[in-house]
């Protein structure tokens, strides 16, 4: 039976409650996930072969970080950045492109993933005054956005500070193909 136990160092299998052994409570702090749901990560298997979990965010709880020997309070001493604490409403990991910055108090409408913004200078547009007598080219902006409850991101496009318009991934792909076709035509390579 002990051959199936795979727990992080420092967790005594004999000290686990039945809820912890069944993956229904944190193996570090004992938080009951049915009564107090927070983001959590699998950290091993109990003697019943059930996955066991540790809290990974929500109300500042970072039990998973404690298991790796890395505590957020020690981040300054190690020179490493403090790990982001995931808010309780963020139940899925962020997409790889998300810049993060999520907070527990974010308004439900603002619970979104955002990518880095890509900018392209628009040499044919009127320049933008950024300071008295100082100008820069207008810019086209593009970025990904996805509400935490949506299945896939969408592409946001805008010119300068104008409101963005949104495209599904398929629409953005079709627009990109159309633009490339126009570029080929204009360069003499298309019909």
PDB file of N, CA, C and O in Angstrom, residues 42-106:
ATOM      1  N   UNK A  42      -2.273  19.798  -7.859  1.00  0.00           N
ATOM      2  CA  UNK A  42      -1.952  18.455  -7.368  1.00  0.00           C
ATOM      3  C   UNK A  42      -0.494  18.408  -6.923  1.00  0.00           C
ATOM      4  O   UNK A  42       0.382  18.976  -7.575  1.00  0.00           O
ATOM      5  N   UNK A  43      -0.247  17.748  -5.797  1.00  0.00           N
ATOM      6  CA  UNK A  43       1.115  17.665  -5.271  1.00  0.00           C
ATOM      7  C   UNK A  43       1.558  16.233  -5.006  1.00  0.00           C
ATOM      8  O   UNK A  43       2.662  16.005  -4.535  1.00  0.00           O
ATOM      9  N   UNK A  44       0.706  15.264  -5.291  1.00  0.00           N
ATOM     10  CA  UNK A  44       1.086  13.875  -5.082  1.00  0.00           C
ATOM     11  C   UNK A  44      -0.121  12.961  -5.077  1.00  0.00           C
ATOM     12  O   UNK A  44      -1.200  13.330  -5.531  1.00  0.00           O
ATOM     13  N   UNK A  45       0.098  11.746  -4.534  1.00  0.00           N
ATOM     14  CA  UNK A  45      -0.967  10.751  -4.435  1.00  0.00           C
ATOM     15  C   UNK A  45      -0.948  10.142  -3.045  1.00  0.00           C
ATOM     16  O   UNK A  45       0.101   9.955  -2.447  1.00  0.00           O
ATOM     17  N   UNK A  46      -2.147   9.822  -2.561  1.00  0.00           N
ATOM     18  CA  UNK A  46      -2.265   9.204  -1.238  1.00  0.00           C
ATOM     19  C   UNK A  46      -2.206   7.692  -1.382  1.00  0.00           C
ATOM     20  O   UNK A  46      -2.087   7.158  -2.484  1.00  0.00           O
ATOM     21  N   UNK A  47      -2.330   6.991  -0.255  1.00  0.00           N
ATOM     22  CA  UNK A  47      -2.309   5.528  -0.253  1.00  0.00           C
ATOM     23  C   UNK A  47      -3.470   4.920  -1.006  1.00  0.00           C
ATOM     24  O   UNK A  47      -3.420   3.753  -1.391  1.00  0.00           O
ATOM     25  N   UNK A  48      -4.541   5.681  -1.254  1.00  0.00           N
ATOM     26  CA  UNK A  48      -5.684   5.191  -2.023  1.00  0.00           C
ATOM     27  C   UNK A  48      -5.522   5.512  -3.506  1.00  0.00           C
ATOM     28  O   UNK A  48      -6.440   5.295  -4.274  1.00  0.00           O
ATOM     29  N   UNK A  49      -4.382   6.054  -3.882  1.00  0.00           N
ATOM     30  CA  UNK A  49      -4.068   6.494  -5.246  1.00  0.00           C
ATOM     31  C   UNK A  49      -4.833   7.743  -5.662  1.00  0.00           C
ATOM     32  O   UNK A  49      -4.798   8.125  -6.819  1.00  0.00           O
ATOM     33  N   UNK A  50      -5.536   8.381  -4.741  1.00  0.00           N
ATOM     34  CA  UNK A  50      -6.205   9.641  -5.041  1.00  0.00           C
ATOM     35  C   UNK A  50      -5.160  10.743  -5.130  1.00  0.00           C
ATOM     36  O   UNK A  50      -4.175  10.738  -4.394  1.00  0.00           O
ATOM     37  N   UNK A  51      -5.397  11.715  -6.028  1.00  0.00           N
ATOM     38  CA  UNK A  51      -4.522  12.875  -6.063  1.00  0.00           C
ATOM     39  C   UNK A  51      -4.743  13.681  -4.799  1.00  0.00           C
ATOM     40  O   UNK A  51      -5.871  13.810  -4.329  1.00  0.00           O
ATOM     41  N   UNK A  52      -3.660  14.224  -4.261  1.00  0.00           N
ATOM     42  CA  UNK A  52      -3.762  15.140  -3.126  1.00  0.00           C
ATOM     43  C   UNK A  52      -3.344  16.520  -3.608  1.00  0.00           C
ATOM     44  O   UNK A  52      -2.581  16.653  -4.567  1.00  0.00           O
ATOM     45  N   UNK A  53      -3.872  17.561  -2.938  1.00  0.00           N
ATOM     46  CA  UNK A  53      -3.715  18.929  -3.427  1.00  0.00           C
ATOM     47  C   UNK A  53      -3.203  19.859  -2.338  1.00  0.00           C
ATOM     48  O   UNK A  53      -3.342  19.580  -1.145  1.00  0.00           O
ATOM     49  N   UNK A  54      -2.637  20.986  -2.804  1.00  0.00           N
ATOM     50  CA  UNK A  54      -2.251  22.082  -1.918  1.00  0.00           C
ATOM     51  C   UNK A  54      -2.824  23.366  -2.496  1.00  0.00           C
ATOM     52  O   UNK A  54      -2.944  23.514  -3.714  1.00  0.00           O
ATOM     53  N   UNK A  55      -3.208  24.289  -1.623  1.00  0.00           N
ATOM     54  CA  UNK A  55      -3.758  25.576  -2.049  1.00  0.00           C
ATOM     55  C   UNK A  55      -2.720  26.320  -2.895  1.00  0.00           C
ATOM     56  O   UNK A  55      -1.533  26.288  -2.594  1.00  0.00           O
ATOM     57  N   UNK A  56      -3.195  26.993  -3.913  1.00  0.00           N
ATOM     58  CA  UNK A  56      -2.295  27.753  -4.782  1.00  0.00           C
ATOM     59  C   UNK A  56      -2.880  29.118  -5.075  1.00  0.00           C
ATOM     60  O   UNK A  56      -2.981  29.552  -6.206  1.00  0.00           O
ATOM     61  N   UNK A  57      -3.313  29.812  -4.037  1.00  0.00           N
ATOM     62  CA  UNK A  57      -3.857  31.157  -4.211  1.00  0.00           C
ATOM     63  C   UNK A  57      -5.171  31.316  -3.487  1.00  0.00           C
ATOM     64  O   UNK A  57      -5.712  30.395  -2.902  1.00  0.00           O
ATOM     65  N   UNK A  58      -5.693  32.527  -3.505  1.00  0.00           N
ATOM     66  CA  UNK A  58      -6.933  32.844  -2.815  1.00  0.00           C
ATOM     67  C   UNK A  58      -6.642  33.262  -1.393  1.00  0.00           C
ATOM     68  O   UNK A  58      -6.046  32.510  -0.628  1.00  0.00           O
ATOM     69  N   UNK A  59      -7.019  34.468  -1.048  1.00  0.00           N
ATOM     70  CA  UNK A  59      -6.840  34.998   0.298  1.00  0.00           C
ATOM     71  C   UNK A  59      -5.388  34.900   0.768  1.00  0.00           C
ATOM     72  O   UNK A  59      -5.108  34.703   1.941  1.00  0.00           O
ATOM     73  N   UNK A  60      -4.451  34.981  -0.175  1.00  0.00           N
ATOM     74  CA  UNK A  60      -3.033  34.975   0.174  1.00  0.00           C
ATOM     75  C   UNK A  60      -2.472  33.613   0.503  1.00  0.00           C
ATOM     76  O   UNK A  60      -1.328  33.493   0.915  1.00  0.00           O
ATOM     77  N   UNK A  61      -3.243  32.542   0.353  1.00  0.00           N
ATOM     78  CA  UNK A  61      -2.786  31.204   0.707  1.00  0.00           C
ATOM     79  C   UNK A  61      -1.919  30.648  -0.417  1.00  0.00           C
ATOM     80  O   UNK A  61      -2.349  30.578  -1.560  1.00  0.00           O
ATOM     81  N   UNK A  62      -0.699  30.274  -0.084  1.00  0.00           N
ATOM     82  CA  UNK A  62       0.218  29.699  -1.072  1.00  0.00           C
ATOM     83  C   UNK A  62       0.866  28.437  -0.513  1.00  0.00           C
ATOM     84  O   UNK A  62       2.074  28.310  -0.458  1.00  0.00           O
ATOM     85  N   UNK A  63       0.054  27.479  -0.118  1.00  0.00           N
ATOM     86  CA  UNK A  63       0.583  26.253   0.463  1.00  0.00           C
ATOM     87  C   UNK A  63       1.485  25.504  -0.510  1.00  0.00           C
ATOM     88  O   UNK A  63       2.483  24.912  -0.102  1.00  0.00           O
ATOM     89  N   UNK A  64       1.152  25.517  -1.799  1.00  0.00           N
ATOM     90  CA  UNK A  64       1.978  24.826  -2.794  1.00  0.00           C
ATOM     91  C   UNK A  64       3.385  25.406  -2.810  1.00  0.00           C
ATOM     92  O   UNK A  64       4.364  24.673  -2.939  1.00  0.00           O
ATOM     93  N   UNK A  65       3.510  26.726  -2.641  1.00  0.00           N
ATOM     94  CA  UNK A  65       4.832  27.354  -2.606  1.00  0.00           C
ATOM     95  C   UNK A  65       5.607  26.910  -1.376  1.00  0.00           C
ATOM     96  O   UNK A  65       6.822  26.744  -1.425  1.00  0.00           O
ATOM     97  N   UNK A  66       4.909  26.690  -0.268  1.00  0.00           N
ATOM     98  CA  UNK A  66       5.580  26.226   0.948  1.00  0.00           C
ATOM     99  C   UNK A  66       6.171  24.836   0.754  1.00  0.00           C
ATOM    100  O   UNK A  66       7.234  24.523   1.268  1.00  0.00           O
ATOM    101  N   UNK A  67       5.473  23.999  -0.021  1.00  0.00           N
ATOM    102  CA  UNK A  67       5.966  22.640  -0.245  1.00  0.00           C
ATOM    103  C   UNK A  67       7.254  22.624  -1.039  1.00  0.00           C
ATOM    104  O   UNK A  67       8.052  21.711  -0.915  1.00  0.00           O
ATOM    105  N   UNK A  68       7.466  23.622  -1.875  1.00  0.00           N
ATOM    106  CA  UNK A  68       8.690  23.662  -2.674  1.00  0.00           C
ATOM    107  C   UNK A  68       9.821  24.351  -1.911  1.00  0.00           C
ATOM    108  O   UNK A  68      10.899  24.534  -2.441  1.00  0.00           O
ATOM    109  N   UNK A  69       9.536  24.758  -0.664  1.00  0.00           N
ATOM    110  CA  UNK A  69      10.544  25.440   0.130  1.00  0.00           C
ATOM    111  C   UNK A  69      10.675  26.903  -0.222  1.00  0.00           C
ATOM    112  O   UNK A  69      11.596  27.578   0.185  1.00  0.00           O
ATOM    113  N   UNK A  70       9.752  27.417  -0.982  1.00  0.00           N
ATOM    114  CA  UNK A  70       9.818  28.800  -1.455  1.00  0.00           C
ATOM    115  C   UNK A  70       8.626  29.556  -0.894  1.00  0.00           C
ATOM    116  O   UNK A  70       7.495  29.277  -1.249  1.00  0.00           O
ATOM    117  N   UNK A  71       8.812  30.455  -0.005  1.00  0.00           N
ATOM    118  CA  UNK A  71       7.727  31.228   0.597  1.00  0.00           C
ATOM    119  C   UNK A  71       7.774  32.643   0.049  1.00  0.00           C
ATOM    120  O   UNK A  71       8.834  33.216  -0.123  1.00  0.00           O
ATOM    121  N   UNK A  72       6.627  33.209  -0.237  1.00  0.00           N
ATOM    122  CA  UNK A  72       6.565  34.551  -0.827  1.00  0.00           C
ATOM    123  C   UNK A  72       7.310  35.575   0.012  1.00  0.00           C
ATOM    124  O   UNK A  72       7.928  36.485  -0.510  1.00  0.00           O
ATOM    125  N   UNK A  73       7.298  35.437   1.328  1.00  0.00           N
ATOM    126  CA  UNK A  73       7.970  36.401   2.192  1.00  0.00           C
ATOM    127  C   UNK A  73       9.484  36.335   2.028  1.00  0.00           C
ATOM    128  O   UNK A  73      10.190  37.279   2.333  1.00  0.00           O
ATOM    129  N   UNK A  74      10.007  35.196   1.556  1.00  0.00           N
ATOM    130  CA  UNK A  74      11.440  35.044   1.371  1.00  0.00           C
ATOM    131  C   UNK A  74      11.926  35.555   0.018  1.00  0.00           C
ATOM    132  O   UNK A  74      13.103  35.537  -0.270  1.00  0.00           O
ATOM    133  N   UNK A  75      11.010  36.002  -0.838  1.00  0.00           N
ATOM    134  CA  UNK A  75      11.373  36.369  -2.208  1.00  0.00           C
ATOM    135  C   UNK A  75      12.414  37.468  -2.253  1.00  0.00           C
ATOM    136  O   UNK A  75      13.320  37.428  -3.068  1.00  0.00           O
ATOM    137  N   UNK A  76      12.318  38.456  -1.361  1.00  0.00           N
ATOM    138  CA  UNK A  76      13.269  39.556  -1.377  1.00  0.00           C
ATOM    139  C   UNK A  76      14.671  39.057  -1.039  1.00  0.00           C
ATOM    140  O   UNK A  76      15.652  39.466  -1.637  1.00  0.00           O
ATOM    141  N   UNK A  77      14.774  38.134  -0.086  1.00  0.00           N
ATOM    142  CA  UNK A  77      16.069  37.609   0.321  1.00  0.00           C
ATOM    143  C   UNK A  77      16.730  36.808  -0.793  1.00  0.00           C
ATOM    144  O   UNK A  77      17.939  36.800  -0.918  1.00  0.00           O
ATOM    145  N   UNK A  78      15.953  36.099  -1.604  1.00  0.00           N
ATOM    146  CA  UNK A  78      16.521  35.253  -2.647  1.00  0.00           C
ATOM    147  C   UNK A  78      16.770  36.012  -3.936  1.00  0.00           C
ATOM    148  O   UNK A  78      17.403  35.489  -4.841  1.00  0.00           O
ATOM    149  N   UNK A  79      16.228  37.226  -4.033  1.00  0.00           N
ATOM    150  CA  UNK A  79      16.379  37.973  -5.265  1.00  0.00           C
ATOM    151  C   UNK A  79      15.395  37.547  -6.335  1.00  0.00           C
ATOM    152  O   UNK A  79      15.411  38.056  -7.438  1.00  0.00           O
ATOM    153  N   UNK A  80      14.541  36.578  -6.024  1.00  0.00           N
ATOM    154  CA  UNK A  80      13.548  36.098  -6.985  1.00  0.00           C
ATOM    155  C   UNK A  80      12.282  36.935  -6.861  1.00  0.00           C
ATOM    156  O   UNK A  80      11.953  37.416  -5.781  1.00  0.00           O
ATOM    157  N   UNK A  81      11.532  37.102  -7.958  1.00  0.00           N
ATOM    158  CA  UNK A  81      10.281  37.842  -7.871  1.00  0.00           C
ATOM    159  C   UNK A  81       9.270  37.090  -7.017  1.00  0.00           C
ATOM    160  O   UNK A  81       9.277  35.867  -6.971  1.00  0.00           O
ATOM    161  N   UNK A  82       8.438  37.824  -6.314  1.00  0.00           N
ATOM    162  CA  UNK A  82       7.388  37.208  -5.529  1.00  0.00           C
ATOM    163  C   UNK A  82       6.396  36.557  -6.473  1.00  0.00           C
ATOM    164  O   UNK A  82       5.957  37.174  -7.429  1.00  0.00           O
ATOM    165  N   UNK A  83       6.047  35.281  -6.229  1.00  0.00           N
ATOM    166  CA  UNK A  83       5.107  34.643  -7.144  1.00  0.00           C
ATOM    167  C   UNK A  83       3.749  35.317  -7.075  1.00  0.00           C
ATOM    168  O   UNK A  83       3.333  35.791  -6.027  1.00  0.00           O
ATOM    169  N   UNK A  84       3.057  35.375  -8.231  1.00  0.00           N
ATOM    170  CA  UNK A  84       1.715  35.936  -8.246  1.00  0.00           C
ATOM    171  C   UNK A  84       0.787  35.049  -7.441  1.00  0.00           C
ATOM    172  O   UNK A  84       0.856  33.837  -7.523  1.00  0.00           O
ATOM    173  N   UNK A  85      -0.064  35.656  -6.653  1.00  0.00           N
ATOM    174  CA  UNK A  85      -1.072  34.911  -5.918  1.00  0.00           C
ATOM    175  C   UNK A  85      -2.341  34.982  -6.752  1.00  0.00           C
ATOM    176  O   UNK A  85      -2.847  36.052  -7.032  1.00  0.00           O
ATOM    177  N   UNK A  86      -2.815  33.816  -7.158  1.00  0.00           N
ATOM    178  CA  UNK A  86      -4.020  33.778  -7.982  1.00  0.00           C
ATOM    179  C   UNK A  86      -5.240  34.075  -7.136  1.00  0.00           C
ATOM    180  O   UNK A  86      -5.419  33.492  -6.079  1.00  0.00           O
ATOM    181  N   UNK A  87      -6.122  34.959  -7.613  1.00  0.00           N
ATOM    182  CA  UNK A  87      -7.355  35.212  -6.878  1.00  0.00           C
ATOM    183  C   UNK A  87      -8.258  33.978  -6.910  1.00  0.00           C
ATOM    184  O   UNK A  87      -8.144  33.134  -7.799  1.00  0.00           O
ATOM    185  N   UNK A  88      -9.165  33.891  -5.943  1.00  0.00           N
ATOM    186  CA  UNK A  88     -10.032  32.714  -5.833  1.00  0.00           C
ATOM    187  C   UNK A  88     -10.929  32.540  -7.054  1.00  0.00           C
ATOM    188  O   UNK A  88     -11.302  31.423  -7.390  1.00  0.00           O
ATOM    189  N   UNK A  89     -11.279  33.629  -7.744  1.00  0.00           N
ATOM    190  CA  UNK A  89     -12.158  33.531  -8.910  1.00  0.00           C
ATOM    191  C   UNK A  89     -11.439  33.011 -10.147  1.00  0.00           C
ATOM    192  O   UNK A  89     -12.058  32.639 -11.132  1.00  0.00           O
ATOM    193  N   UNK A  90     -10.112  32.960 -10.110  1.00  0.00           N
ATOM    194  CA  UNK A  90      -9.324  32.502 -11.251  1.00  0.00           C
ATOM    195  C   UNK A  90      -9.033  31.011 -11.061  1.00  0.00           C
ATOM    196  O   UNK A  90      -8.005  30.623 -10.529  1.00  0.00           O
ATOM    197  N   UNK A  91      -9.983  30.180 -11.462  1.00  0.00           N
ATOM    198  CA  UNK A  91      -9.893  28.749 -11.181  1.00  0.00           C
ATOM    199  C   UNK A  91      -9.040  27.988 -12.182  1.00  0.00           C
ATOM    200  O   UNK A  91      -8.601  26.887 -11.898  1.00  0.00           O
ATOM    201  N   UNK A  92      -8.816  28.536 -13.355  1.00  0.00           N
ATOM    202  CA  UNK A  92      -7.961  27.915 -14.369  1.00  0.00           C
ATOM    203  C   UNK A  92      -6.663  28.711 -14.470  1.00  0.00           C
ATOM    204  O   UNK A  92      -6.653  29.909 -14.229  1.00  0.00           O
ATOM    205  N   UNK A  93      -5.562  28.069 -14.844  1.00  0.00           N
ATOM    206  CA  UNK A  93      -4.320  28.819 -15.039  1.00  0.00           C
ATOM    207  C   UNK A  93      -4.475  29.835 -16.169  1.00  0.00           C
ATOM    208  O   UNK A  93      -5.264  29.645 -17.088  1.00  0.00           O
ATOM    209  N   UNK A  94      -3.702  30.896 -16.101  1.00  0.00           N
ATOM    210  CA  UNK A  94      -3.712  31.897 -17.166  1.00  0.00           C
ATOM    211  C   UNK A  94      -3.141  31.294 -18.449  1.00  0.00           C
ATOM    212  O   UNK A  94      -2.251  30.442 -18.388  1.00  0.00           O
ATOM    213  N   UNK A  95      -3.616  31.759 -19.609  1.00  0.00           N
ATOM    214  CA  UNK A  95      -2.967  31.349 -20.859  1.00  0.00           C
ATOM    215  C   UNK A  95      -1.508  31.818 -20.848  1.00  0.00           C
ATOM    216  O   UNK A  95      -1.159  32.782 -20.161  1.00  0.00           O
ATOM    217  N   UNK A  96      -0.678  31.160 -21.621  1.00  0.00           N
ATOM    218  CA  UNK A  96       0.755  31.492 -21.647  1.00  0.00           C
ATOM    219  C   UNK A  96       1.004  32.946 -22.020  1.00  0.00           C
ATOM    220  O   UNK A  96       1.982  33.540 -21.584  1.00  0.00           O
ATOM    221  N   UNK A  97       0.121  33.553 -22.802  1.00  0.00           N
ATOM    222  CA  UNK A  97       0.317  34.928 -23.273  1.00  0.00           C
ATOM    223  C   UNK A  97      -0.175  35.984 -22.281  1.00  0.00           C
ATOM    224  O   UNK A  97       0.039  37.168 -22.475  1.00  0.00           O
ATOM    225  N   UNK A  98      -0.846  35.587 -21.216  1.00  0.00           N
ATOM    226  CA  UNK A  98      -1.430  36.550 -20.266  1.00  0.00           C
ATOM    227  C   UNK A  98      -0.350  37.259 -19.459  1.00  0.00           C
ATOM    228  O   UNK A  98       0.586  36.634 -18.971  1.00  0.00           O
ATOM    229  N   UNK A  99      -0.508  38.562 -19.312  1.00  0.00           N
ATOM    230  CA  UNK A  99       0.450  39.354 -18.540  1.00  0.00           C
ATOM    231  C   UNK A  99       0.209  39.271 -17.040  1.00  0.00           C
ATOM    232  O   UNK A  99       1.011  39.755 -16.253  1.00  0.00           O
ATOM    233  N   UNK A 100      -0.899  38.675 -16.615  1.00  0.00           N
ATOM    234  CA  UNK A 100      -1.198  38.533 -15.191  1.00  0.00           C
ATOM    235  C   UNK A 100      -1.741  39.817 -14.606  1.00  0.00           C
ATOM    236  O   UNK A 100      -2.449  40.567 -15.262  1.00  0.00           O
ATOM    237  N   UNK A 101      -1.402  40.077 -13.346  1.00  0.00           N
ATOM    238  CA  UNK A 101      -1.883  41.272 -12.673  1.00  0.00           C
ATOM    239  C   UNK A 101      -3.293  41.142 -12.138  1.00  0.00           C
ATOM    240  O   UNK A 101      -3.926  42.138 -11.813  1.00  0.00           O
ATOM    241  N   UNK A 102      -3.799  39.913 -12.035  1.00  0.00           N
ATOM    242  CA  UNK A 102      -5.144  39.693 -11.524  1.00  0.00           C
ATOM    243  C   UNK A 102      -5.169  39.899 -10.011  1.00  0.00           C
ATOM    244  O   UNK A 102      -4.228  39.545  -9.324  1.00  0.00           O
ATOM    245  N   UNK A 103      -6.262  40.472  -9.511  1.00  0.00           N
ATOM    246  CA  UNK A 103      -6.397  40.701  -8.081  1.00  0.00           C
ATOM    247  C   UNK A 103      -7.750  40.221  -7.596  1.00  0.00           C
ATOM    248  O   UNK A 103      -8.728  40.205  -8.345  1.00  0.00           O
ATOM    249  N   UNK A 104      -7.818  39.844  -6.336  1.00  0.00           N
ATOM    250  CA  UNK A 104      -9.049  39.336  -5.737  1.00  0.00           C
ATOM    251  C   UNK A 104     -10.198  40.315  -5.918  1.00  0.00           C
ATOM    252  O   UNK A 104     -11.325  39.926  -6.195  1.00  0.00           O
ATOM    253  N   UNK A 105      -9.935  41.614  -5.794  1.00  0.00           N
ATOM    254  CA  UNK A 105     -10.979  42.622  -5.850  1.00  0.00           C
ATOM    255  C   UNK A 105     -11.359  43.080  -7.244  1.00  0.00           C
ATOM    256  O   UNK A 105     -12.152  44.010  -7.381  1.00  0.00           O
ATOM    257  N   UNK A 106     -10.834  42.441  -8.296  1.00  0.00           N
ATOM    258  CA  UNK A 106     -11.188  42.844  -9.657  1.00  0.00           C
ATOM    259  C   UNK A 106     -12.698  42.726  -9.862  1.00  0.00           C
ATOM    260  O   UNK A 106     -13.310  41.721  -9.476  1.00  0.00           O
TER     261      UNK A 106
END
